[in-house]
Coordinates of C-alpha atoms and ligand atoms in Angstrom, one line a residue:
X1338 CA -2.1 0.7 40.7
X1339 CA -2.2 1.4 44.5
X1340 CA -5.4 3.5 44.8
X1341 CA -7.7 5.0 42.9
X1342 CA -11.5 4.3 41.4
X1343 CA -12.4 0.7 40.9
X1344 CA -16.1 -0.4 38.9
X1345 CA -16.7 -4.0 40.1
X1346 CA -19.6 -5.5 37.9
X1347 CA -21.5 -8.1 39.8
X1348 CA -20.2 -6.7 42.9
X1349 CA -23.4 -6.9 44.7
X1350 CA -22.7 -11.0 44.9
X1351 CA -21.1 -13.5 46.9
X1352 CA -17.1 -12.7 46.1
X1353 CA -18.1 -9.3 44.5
X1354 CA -19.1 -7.9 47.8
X1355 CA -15.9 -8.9 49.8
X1356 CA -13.6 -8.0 47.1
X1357 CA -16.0 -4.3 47.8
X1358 CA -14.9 -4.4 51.0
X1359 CA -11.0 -5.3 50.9
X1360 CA -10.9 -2.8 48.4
X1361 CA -12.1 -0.2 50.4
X1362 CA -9.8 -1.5 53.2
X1363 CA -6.8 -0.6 51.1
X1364 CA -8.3 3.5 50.0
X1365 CA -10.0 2.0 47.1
X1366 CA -13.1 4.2 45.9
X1367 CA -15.7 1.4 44.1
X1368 CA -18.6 1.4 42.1
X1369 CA -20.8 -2.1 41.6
X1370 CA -22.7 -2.9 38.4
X1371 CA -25.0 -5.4 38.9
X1372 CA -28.9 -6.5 38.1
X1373 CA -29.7 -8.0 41.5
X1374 CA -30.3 -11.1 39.8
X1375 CA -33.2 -12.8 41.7
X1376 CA -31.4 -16.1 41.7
X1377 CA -29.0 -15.0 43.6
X1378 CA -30.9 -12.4 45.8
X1379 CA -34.4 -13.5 46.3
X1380 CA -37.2 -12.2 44.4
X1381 CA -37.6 -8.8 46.7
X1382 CA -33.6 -8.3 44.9
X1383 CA -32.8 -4.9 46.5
X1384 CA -29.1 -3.8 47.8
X1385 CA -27.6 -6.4 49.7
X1386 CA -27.7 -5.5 53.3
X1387 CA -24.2 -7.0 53.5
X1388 CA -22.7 -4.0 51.0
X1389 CA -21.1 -1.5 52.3
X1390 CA -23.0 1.6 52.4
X1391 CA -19.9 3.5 51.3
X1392 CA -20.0 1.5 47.8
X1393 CA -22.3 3.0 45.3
X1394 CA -23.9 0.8 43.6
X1395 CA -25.7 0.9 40.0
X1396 CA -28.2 -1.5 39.1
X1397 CA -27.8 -2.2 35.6
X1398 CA -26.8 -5.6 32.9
X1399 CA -23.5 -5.6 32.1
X1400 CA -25.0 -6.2 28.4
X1401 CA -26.5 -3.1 28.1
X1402 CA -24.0 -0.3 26.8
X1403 CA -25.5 2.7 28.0
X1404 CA -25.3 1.0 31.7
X1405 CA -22.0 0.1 31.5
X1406 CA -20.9 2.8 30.0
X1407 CA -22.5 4.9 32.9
X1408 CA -20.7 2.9 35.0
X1409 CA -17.2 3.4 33.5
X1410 CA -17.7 6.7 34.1
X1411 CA -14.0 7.8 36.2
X1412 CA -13.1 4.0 36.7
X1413 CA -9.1 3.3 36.9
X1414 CA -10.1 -0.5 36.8
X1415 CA -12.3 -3.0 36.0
X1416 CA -13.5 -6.4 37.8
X1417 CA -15.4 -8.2 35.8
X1418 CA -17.3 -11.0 38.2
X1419 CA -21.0 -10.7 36.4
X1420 CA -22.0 -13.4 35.7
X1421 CA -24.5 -16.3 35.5
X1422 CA -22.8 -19.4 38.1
X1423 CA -24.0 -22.6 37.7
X1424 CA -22.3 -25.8 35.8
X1425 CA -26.0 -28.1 35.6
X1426 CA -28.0 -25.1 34.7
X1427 CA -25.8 -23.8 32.1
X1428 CA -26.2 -27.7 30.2
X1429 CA -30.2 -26.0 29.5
X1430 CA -30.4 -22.7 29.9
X1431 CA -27.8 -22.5 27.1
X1432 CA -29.0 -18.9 25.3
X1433 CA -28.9 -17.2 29.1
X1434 CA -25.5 -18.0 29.9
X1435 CA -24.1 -17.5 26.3
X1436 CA -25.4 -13.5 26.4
X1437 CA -25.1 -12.9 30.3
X1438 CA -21.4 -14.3 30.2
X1439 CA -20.4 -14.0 26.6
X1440 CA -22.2 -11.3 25.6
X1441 CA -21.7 -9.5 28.5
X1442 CA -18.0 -9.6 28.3
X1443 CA -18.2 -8.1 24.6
X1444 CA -20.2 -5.1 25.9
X1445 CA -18.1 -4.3 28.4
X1446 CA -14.5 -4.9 26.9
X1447 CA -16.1 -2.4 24.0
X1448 CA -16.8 0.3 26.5
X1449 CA -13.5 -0.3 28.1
X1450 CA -11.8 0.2 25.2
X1451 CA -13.9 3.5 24.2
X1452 CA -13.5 4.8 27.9
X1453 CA -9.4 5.2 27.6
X1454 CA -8.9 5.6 30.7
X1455 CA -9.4 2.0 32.3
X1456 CA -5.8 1.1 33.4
X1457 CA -6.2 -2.7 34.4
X1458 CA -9.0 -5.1 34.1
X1459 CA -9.2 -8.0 36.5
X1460 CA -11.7 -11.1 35.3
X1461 CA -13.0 -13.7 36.9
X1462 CA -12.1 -17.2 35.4
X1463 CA -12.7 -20.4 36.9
X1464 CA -11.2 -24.0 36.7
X1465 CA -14.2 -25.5 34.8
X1466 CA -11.9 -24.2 31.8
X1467 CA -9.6 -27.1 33.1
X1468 CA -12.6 -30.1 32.7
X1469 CA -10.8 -32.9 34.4
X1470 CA -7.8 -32.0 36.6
X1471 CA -4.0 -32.7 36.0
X1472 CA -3.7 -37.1 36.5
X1473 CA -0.6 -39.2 36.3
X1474 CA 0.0 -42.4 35.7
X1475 CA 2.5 -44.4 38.1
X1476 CA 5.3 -43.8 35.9
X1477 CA 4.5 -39.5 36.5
X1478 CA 3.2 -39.5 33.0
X1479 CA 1.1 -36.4 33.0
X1480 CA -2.6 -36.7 31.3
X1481 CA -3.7 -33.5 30.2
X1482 CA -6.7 -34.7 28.3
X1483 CA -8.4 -37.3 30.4
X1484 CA -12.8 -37.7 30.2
X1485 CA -14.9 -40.2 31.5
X1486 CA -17.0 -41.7 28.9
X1487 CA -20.8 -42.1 29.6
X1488 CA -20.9 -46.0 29.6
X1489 CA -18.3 -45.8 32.5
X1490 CA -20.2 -43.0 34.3
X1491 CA -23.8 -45.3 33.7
X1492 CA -21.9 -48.1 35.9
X1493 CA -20.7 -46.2 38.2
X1494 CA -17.6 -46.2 37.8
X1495 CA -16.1 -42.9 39.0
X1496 CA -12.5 -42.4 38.9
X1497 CA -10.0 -42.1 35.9
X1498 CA -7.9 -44.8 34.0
X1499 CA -6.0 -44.8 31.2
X1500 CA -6.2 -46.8 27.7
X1501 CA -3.9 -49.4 29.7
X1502 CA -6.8 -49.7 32.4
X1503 CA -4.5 -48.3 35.2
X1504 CA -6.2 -46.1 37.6
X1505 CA -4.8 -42.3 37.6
X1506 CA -4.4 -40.3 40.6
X1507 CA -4.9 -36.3 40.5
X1508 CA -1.9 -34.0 41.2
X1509 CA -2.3 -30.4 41.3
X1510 CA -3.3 -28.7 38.3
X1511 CA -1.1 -25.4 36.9
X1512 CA -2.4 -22.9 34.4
X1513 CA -0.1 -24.9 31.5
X1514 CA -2.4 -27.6 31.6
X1515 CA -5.0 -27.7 28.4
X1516 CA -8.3 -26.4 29.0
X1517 CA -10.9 -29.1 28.6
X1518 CA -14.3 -27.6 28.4
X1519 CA -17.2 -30.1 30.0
X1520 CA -20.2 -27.3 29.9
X1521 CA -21.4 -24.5 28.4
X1522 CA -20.7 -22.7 31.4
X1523 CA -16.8 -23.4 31.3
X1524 CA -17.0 -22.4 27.9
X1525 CA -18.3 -19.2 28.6
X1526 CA -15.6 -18.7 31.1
X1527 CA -13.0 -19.4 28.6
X1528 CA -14.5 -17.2 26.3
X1529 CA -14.3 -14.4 29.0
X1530 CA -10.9 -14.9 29.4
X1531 CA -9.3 -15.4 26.4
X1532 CA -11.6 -12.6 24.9
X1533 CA -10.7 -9.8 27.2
X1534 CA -6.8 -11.2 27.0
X1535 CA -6.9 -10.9 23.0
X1536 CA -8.8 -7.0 23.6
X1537 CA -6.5 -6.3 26.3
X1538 CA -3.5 -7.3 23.8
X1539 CA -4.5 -5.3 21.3
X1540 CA -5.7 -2.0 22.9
X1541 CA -2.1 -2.0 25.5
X1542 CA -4.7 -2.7 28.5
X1543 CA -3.5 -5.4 31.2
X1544 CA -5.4 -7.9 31.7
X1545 CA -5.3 -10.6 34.5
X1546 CA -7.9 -13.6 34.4
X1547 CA -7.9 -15.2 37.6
X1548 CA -9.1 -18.9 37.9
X1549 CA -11.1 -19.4 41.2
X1550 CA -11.5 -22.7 42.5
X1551 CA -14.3 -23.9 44.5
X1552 CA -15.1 -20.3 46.5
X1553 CA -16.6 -20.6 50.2
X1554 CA -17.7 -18.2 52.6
X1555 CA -20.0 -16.0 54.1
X1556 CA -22.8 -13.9 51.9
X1557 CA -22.8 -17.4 49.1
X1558 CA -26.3 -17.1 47.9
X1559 CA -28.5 -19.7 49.7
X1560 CA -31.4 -19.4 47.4
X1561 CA -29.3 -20.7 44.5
X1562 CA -29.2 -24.2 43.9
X1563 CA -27.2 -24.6 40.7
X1564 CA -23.4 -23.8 42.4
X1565 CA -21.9 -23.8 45.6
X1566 CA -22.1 -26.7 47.3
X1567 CA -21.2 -25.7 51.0
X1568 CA -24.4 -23.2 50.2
X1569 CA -26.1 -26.4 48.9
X1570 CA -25.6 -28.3 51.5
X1571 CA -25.9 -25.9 54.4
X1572 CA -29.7 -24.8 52.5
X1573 CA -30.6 -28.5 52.8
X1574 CA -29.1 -29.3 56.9
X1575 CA -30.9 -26.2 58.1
X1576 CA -34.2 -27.1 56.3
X1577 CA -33.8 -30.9 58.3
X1578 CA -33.3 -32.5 55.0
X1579 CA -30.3 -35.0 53.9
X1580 CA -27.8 -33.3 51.5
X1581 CA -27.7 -34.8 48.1
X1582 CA -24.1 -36.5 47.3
X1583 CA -23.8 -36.8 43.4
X1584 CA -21.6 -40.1 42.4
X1585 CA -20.0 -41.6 45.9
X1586 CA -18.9 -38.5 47.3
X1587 CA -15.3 -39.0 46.7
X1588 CA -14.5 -36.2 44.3
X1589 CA -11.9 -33.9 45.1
X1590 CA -12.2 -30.1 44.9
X1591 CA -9.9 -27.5 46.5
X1592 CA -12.2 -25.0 48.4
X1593 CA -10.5 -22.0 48.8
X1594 CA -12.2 -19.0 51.1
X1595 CA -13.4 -15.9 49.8
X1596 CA -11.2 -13.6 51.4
X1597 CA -7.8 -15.4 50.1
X1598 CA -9.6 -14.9 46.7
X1599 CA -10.5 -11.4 47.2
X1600 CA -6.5 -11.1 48.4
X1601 CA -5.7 -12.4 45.0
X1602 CA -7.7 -9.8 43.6
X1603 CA -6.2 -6.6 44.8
X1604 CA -2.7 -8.4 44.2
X1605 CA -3.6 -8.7 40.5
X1606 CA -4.5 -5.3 40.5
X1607 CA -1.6 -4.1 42.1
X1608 CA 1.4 -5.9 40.8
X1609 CA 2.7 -4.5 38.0
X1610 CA 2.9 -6.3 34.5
X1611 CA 4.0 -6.3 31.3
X1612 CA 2.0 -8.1 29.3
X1613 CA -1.9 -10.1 30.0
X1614 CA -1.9 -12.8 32.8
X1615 CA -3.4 -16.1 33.7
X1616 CA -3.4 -17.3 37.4
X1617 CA -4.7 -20.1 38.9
X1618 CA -6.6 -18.9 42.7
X1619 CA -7.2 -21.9 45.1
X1620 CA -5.8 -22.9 48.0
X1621 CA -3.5 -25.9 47.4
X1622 CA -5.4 -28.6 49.2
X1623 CA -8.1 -30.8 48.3
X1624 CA -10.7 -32.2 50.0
X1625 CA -13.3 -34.7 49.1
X1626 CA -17.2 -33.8 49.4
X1627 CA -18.1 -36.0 51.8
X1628 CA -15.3 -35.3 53.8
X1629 CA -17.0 -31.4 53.8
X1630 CA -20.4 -32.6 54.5
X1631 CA -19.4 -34.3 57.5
X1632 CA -17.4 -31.1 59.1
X1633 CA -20.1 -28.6 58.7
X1634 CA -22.8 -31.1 59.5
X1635 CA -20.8 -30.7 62.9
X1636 CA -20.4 -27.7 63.0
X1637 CA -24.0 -27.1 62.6
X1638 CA -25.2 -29.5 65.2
X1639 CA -26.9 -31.7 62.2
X1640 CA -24.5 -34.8 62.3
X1641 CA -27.8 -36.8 62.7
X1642 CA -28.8 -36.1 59.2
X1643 CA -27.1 -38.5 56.7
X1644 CA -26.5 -37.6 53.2
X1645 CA -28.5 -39.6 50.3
X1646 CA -25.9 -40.8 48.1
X1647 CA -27.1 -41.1 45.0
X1648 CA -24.8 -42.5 42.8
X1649 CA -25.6 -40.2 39.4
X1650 CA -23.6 -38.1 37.5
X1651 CA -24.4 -34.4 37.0
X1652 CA -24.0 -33.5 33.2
X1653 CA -21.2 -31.2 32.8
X1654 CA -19.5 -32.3 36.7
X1655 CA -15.5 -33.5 36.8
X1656 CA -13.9 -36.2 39.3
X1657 CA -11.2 -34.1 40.4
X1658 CA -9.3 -31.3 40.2
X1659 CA -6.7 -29.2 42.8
X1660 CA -4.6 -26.2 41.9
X1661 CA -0.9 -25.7 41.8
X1662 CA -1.0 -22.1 43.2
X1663 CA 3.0 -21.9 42.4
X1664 CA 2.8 -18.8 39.8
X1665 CA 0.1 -16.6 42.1
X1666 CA 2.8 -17.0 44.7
X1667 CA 5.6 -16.2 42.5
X1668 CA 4.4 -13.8 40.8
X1669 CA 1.4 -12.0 42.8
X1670 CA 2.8 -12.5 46.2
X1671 CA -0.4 -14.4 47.0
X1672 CA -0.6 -16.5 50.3
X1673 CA -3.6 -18.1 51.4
X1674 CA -4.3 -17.3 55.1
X1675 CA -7.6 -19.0 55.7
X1676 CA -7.2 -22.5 56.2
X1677 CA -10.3 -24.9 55.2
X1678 CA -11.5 -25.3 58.9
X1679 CA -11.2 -21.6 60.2
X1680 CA -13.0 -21.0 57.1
X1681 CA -15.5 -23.5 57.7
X1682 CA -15.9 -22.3 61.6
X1683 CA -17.1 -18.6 60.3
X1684 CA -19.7 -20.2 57.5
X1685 CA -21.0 -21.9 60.2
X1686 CA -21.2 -19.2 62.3
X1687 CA -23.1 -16.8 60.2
X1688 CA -25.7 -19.9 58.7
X1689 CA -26.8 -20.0 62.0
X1690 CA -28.3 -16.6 61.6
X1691 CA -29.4 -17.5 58.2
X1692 CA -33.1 -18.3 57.6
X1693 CA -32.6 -20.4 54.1
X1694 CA -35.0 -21.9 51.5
X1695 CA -34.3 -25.1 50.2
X1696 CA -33.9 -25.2 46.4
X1697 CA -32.1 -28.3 46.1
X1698 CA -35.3 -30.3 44.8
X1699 CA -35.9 -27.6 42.2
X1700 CA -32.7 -27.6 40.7
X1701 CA -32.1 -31.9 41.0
X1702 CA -35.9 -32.4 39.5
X1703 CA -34.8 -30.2 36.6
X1704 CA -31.7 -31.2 35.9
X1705 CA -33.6 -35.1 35.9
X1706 CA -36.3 -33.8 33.5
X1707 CA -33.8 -33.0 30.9
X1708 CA -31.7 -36.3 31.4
X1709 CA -28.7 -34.3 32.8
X1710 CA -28.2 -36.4 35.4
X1711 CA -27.5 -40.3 35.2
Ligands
NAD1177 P1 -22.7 -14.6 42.6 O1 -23.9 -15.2 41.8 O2 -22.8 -14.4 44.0 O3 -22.4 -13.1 42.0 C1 -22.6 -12.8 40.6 C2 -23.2 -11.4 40.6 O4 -23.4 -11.1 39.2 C3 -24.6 -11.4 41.2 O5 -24.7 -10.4 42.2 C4 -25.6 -11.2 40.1 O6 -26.7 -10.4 40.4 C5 -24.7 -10.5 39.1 N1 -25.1 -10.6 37.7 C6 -25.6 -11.7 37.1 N2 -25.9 -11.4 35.8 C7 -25.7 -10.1 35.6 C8 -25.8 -9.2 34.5 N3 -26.3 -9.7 33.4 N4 -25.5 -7.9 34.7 C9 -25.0 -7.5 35.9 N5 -24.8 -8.3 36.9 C10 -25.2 -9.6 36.8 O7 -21.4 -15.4 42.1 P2 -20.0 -15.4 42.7 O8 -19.8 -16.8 43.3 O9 -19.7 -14.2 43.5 O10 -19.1 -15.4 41.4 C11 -18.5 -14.2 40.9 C12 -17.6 -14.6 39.7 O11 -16.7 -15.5 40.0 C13 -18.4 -15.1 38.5 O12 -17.9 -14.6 37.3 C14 -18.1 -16.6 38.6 O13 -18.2 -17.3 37.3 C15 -16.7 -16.6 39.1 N6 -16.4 -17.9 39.9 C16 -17.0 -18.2 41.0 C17 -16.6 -19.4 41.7 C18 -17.2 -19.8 43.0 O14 -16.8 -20.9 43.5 N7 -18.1 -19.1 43.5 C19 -15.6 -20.2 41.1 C20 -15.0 -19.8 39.9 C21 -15.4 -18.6 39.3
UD1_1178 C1 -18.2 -25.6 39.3 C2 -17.1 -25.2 38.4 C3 -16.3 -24.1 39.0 C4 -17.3 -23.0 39.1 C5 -18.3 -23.4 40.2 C6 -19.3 -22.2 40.3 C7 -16.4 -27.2 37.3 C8 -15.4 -28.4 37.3 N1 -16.2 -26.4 38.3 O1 -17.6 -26.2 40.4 O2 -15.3 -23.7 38.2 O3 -16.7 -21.8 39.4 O4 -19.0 -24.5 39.7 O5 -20.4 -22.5 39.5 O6 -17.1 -27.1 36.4 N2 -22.4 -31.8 44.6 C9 -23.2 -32.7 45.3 N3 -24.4 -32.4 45.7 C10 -25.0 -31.2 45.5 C11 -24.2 -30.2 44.8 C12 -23.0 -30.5 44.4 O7 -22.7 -33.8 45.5 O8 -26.1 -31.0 46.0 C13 -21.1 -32.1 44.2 C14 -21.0 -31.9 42.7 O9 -21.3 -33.0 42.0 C15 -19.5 -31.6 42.6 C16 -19.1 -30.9 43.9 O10 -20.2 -31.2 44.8 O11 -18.8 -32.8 42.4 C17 -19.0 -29.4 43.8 O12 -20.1 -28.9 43.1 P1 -20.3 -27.3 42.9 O13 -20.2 -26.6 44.2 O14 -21.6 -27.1 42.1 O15 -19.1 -26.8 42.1 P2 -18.2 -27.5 41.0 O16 -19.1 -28.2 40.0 O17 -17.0 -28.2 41.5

């Protein structure tokens, strides 16, 4: 598919809103369904004033059929990105994020499937599904099924090892390796992607599930303190308070930048297939956390503030985990453009016309209530 009308549901958000715009770029017509969750866009939740005014936008839950059938309405294609984001919340507001994400998928693959028209659906996956990363051993045994146990995690003892007590060291992780679910939200992701695969199977409707990494950019919501932790930590800088570093700061994660992702996107959308797809979206390289709090304290002028390490574990948080980006290059033609540090440069850039709250003790005295963190 090359042009034509394109429904994007939770397009009014952080990656829904520049996949809006590259779409658009490339002759795209598009259509957002999306509740303005107030999470994500402050209580007043109107249209974003980042959306572009030529996208029409619907305000509507992607659970509710007559919405989302509204919403259908002419659509070539489908991106599903509704959803409710946040690992630590997920582990208590369990009923929420089952319907919003779960729910929500079943609602709309059932309209889909009623609309016959819809000629590719696109949804958003993530690497929770993973759990842990990819880990070998120094022989290049692969572990595909790695955990840390809670007795480990209560000393503080961070990083992976195997039955034999020898540390493991992360490699990049392809699609091939097993999921291993850690929260409800990665569940719910899974379900979302293996659900619209199996409906997509059976009704002849291609579907692509595309697992994004750790997404950064502009328009992140600030005023959610369950996910994104450039966000986070850019929420808690600009507010003169010291970012909170869960465990010792070492984890890996491989932050990838919004418009690469939304590149991926419009490439699963246009490369034709034959059967339902699985593709990992990242950008290759890894970076620790407190390697990420030190640039863009820099870059914000805040290097005076010093993060709190806390040493806990978050319920539901992995040690590492990188992606091998091999088949959305072989196969999509995807190349990532935006390198961590231009990336970075631009967040910066537009925080600094940002006027944040800081949620950050909201979210950390809740998750302590419940004993989700150690
Ligand atoms: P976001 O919170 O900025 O966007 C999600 C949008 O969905 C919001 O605008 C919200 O109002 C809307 N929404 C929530 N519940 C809804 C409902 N019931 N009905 C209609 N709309 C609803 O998050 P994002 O970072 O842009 O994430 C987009 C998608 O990408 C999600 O599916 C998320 O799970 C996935 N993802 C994100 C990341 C990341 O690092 N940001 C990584 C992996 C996967
Ligand atoms: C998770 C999911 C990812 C999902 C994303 C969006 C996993 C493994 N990954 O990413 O798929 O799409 O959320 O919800 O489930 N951190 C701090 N201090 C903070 C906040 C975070 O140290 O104040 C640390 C976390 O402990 C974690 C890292 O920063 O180690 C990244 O956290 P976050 O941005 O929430 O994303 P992930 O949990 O990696």
């Amino acid at each position: 598919m090359t042009c034509g009308s394109v429904l994007v549901t939770g397009g009014a958000g952080f990656i829904g809103s520049h996949l809006g715009d590259e779409l658009l770029r490339h002759g795209y017509r598009v259509r957002v369904l999306d509740s303005l969750l107030p999470q994500v866009h402050g209580p007043a939740a109107g249209r974003p004033e980042y959306l572009d005014s030529e996208i029409e936008l619907i305000k509507g839950d992607v659970r509710d059929p007559d919405a989302v059938k509204k919403a259908l309405e002419g659509m070539d294609a489908v991106f599903h990105l509704a959803a409710m984001v946040g690992v630590g919340q997920s582990m208590y507001e369990i009923e929420r994020y089952t319907s919003v994400n779960n729910n929500g998928t079943a609602v709309l693959m059932e309209a889909i499937v009623h609309s016959g028209r819809v000629e590719k659906v696109v949804v958003a996956s993530s690497m929770s599904i993973y759990g842990e990363g990819l880990y070998h051993d120094s022989l290049g045994n692969e572990y595909h099924g790695s955990q840390r146990c809670l007795e480990q995690l209560k000393t503080g003892t961070w990083e992976l090892y195997n039955d034999e007590g020898e540390h493991l060291v992360p490699v990049p992780t392809p699609e091939t390796k097993n999921p291993s679910l850690a929260s409800v939200y990665a569940l719910s992701k899974y379900d979302q992607e293996k659900m619209s695969i199996i409906v997509g199977n059976a009704y002849h409707i291609p579907v692509v599930a595309l697992r994004f990494f750790n997404v950064f950019g502009t328009r992140q919501s600030l005023s959610n303190p369950y996910t994104g932790v450039l966000a986070i930590f850019a929420s808690r800088l600009l507010n003169s308070n010291c970012p909170l570093i869960f465990e010792d700061g070492l984890q890996q994660r491989d932050f990838v930048s919004v418009y690469d992702v939304v590149q991926a996107c419009r490439l699963a959308l246009e490369v034709p297939q034959e059967s339902c797809q699985v593709f990992n979206v990242g950008s290759g390289t890894s970076h620790n956390i407190l390697e990420v709090l030190e640039q863009l304290a820099q870059l914000l002028q805040c290097e005076q503030i010093k993060p709190a390490i806390t040493n806990n574990y978050r319920a539901g948080d992995i040690r590492h985990c990188f992606a091998d980006i091999t088949a959305a290059q072989n196969l999509l033609g995807y190349r990532p453009r935006v390198s961590f540090e231009e990336g970075l440069t631009e967040l910066a850039e537009w925080l600094r016309g940002q006027i944040p709250e800081d949620y950050a003790p909201v979210a950390h005295a809740e998750l302590s209530a419940r004993g989700l963190t150690l």
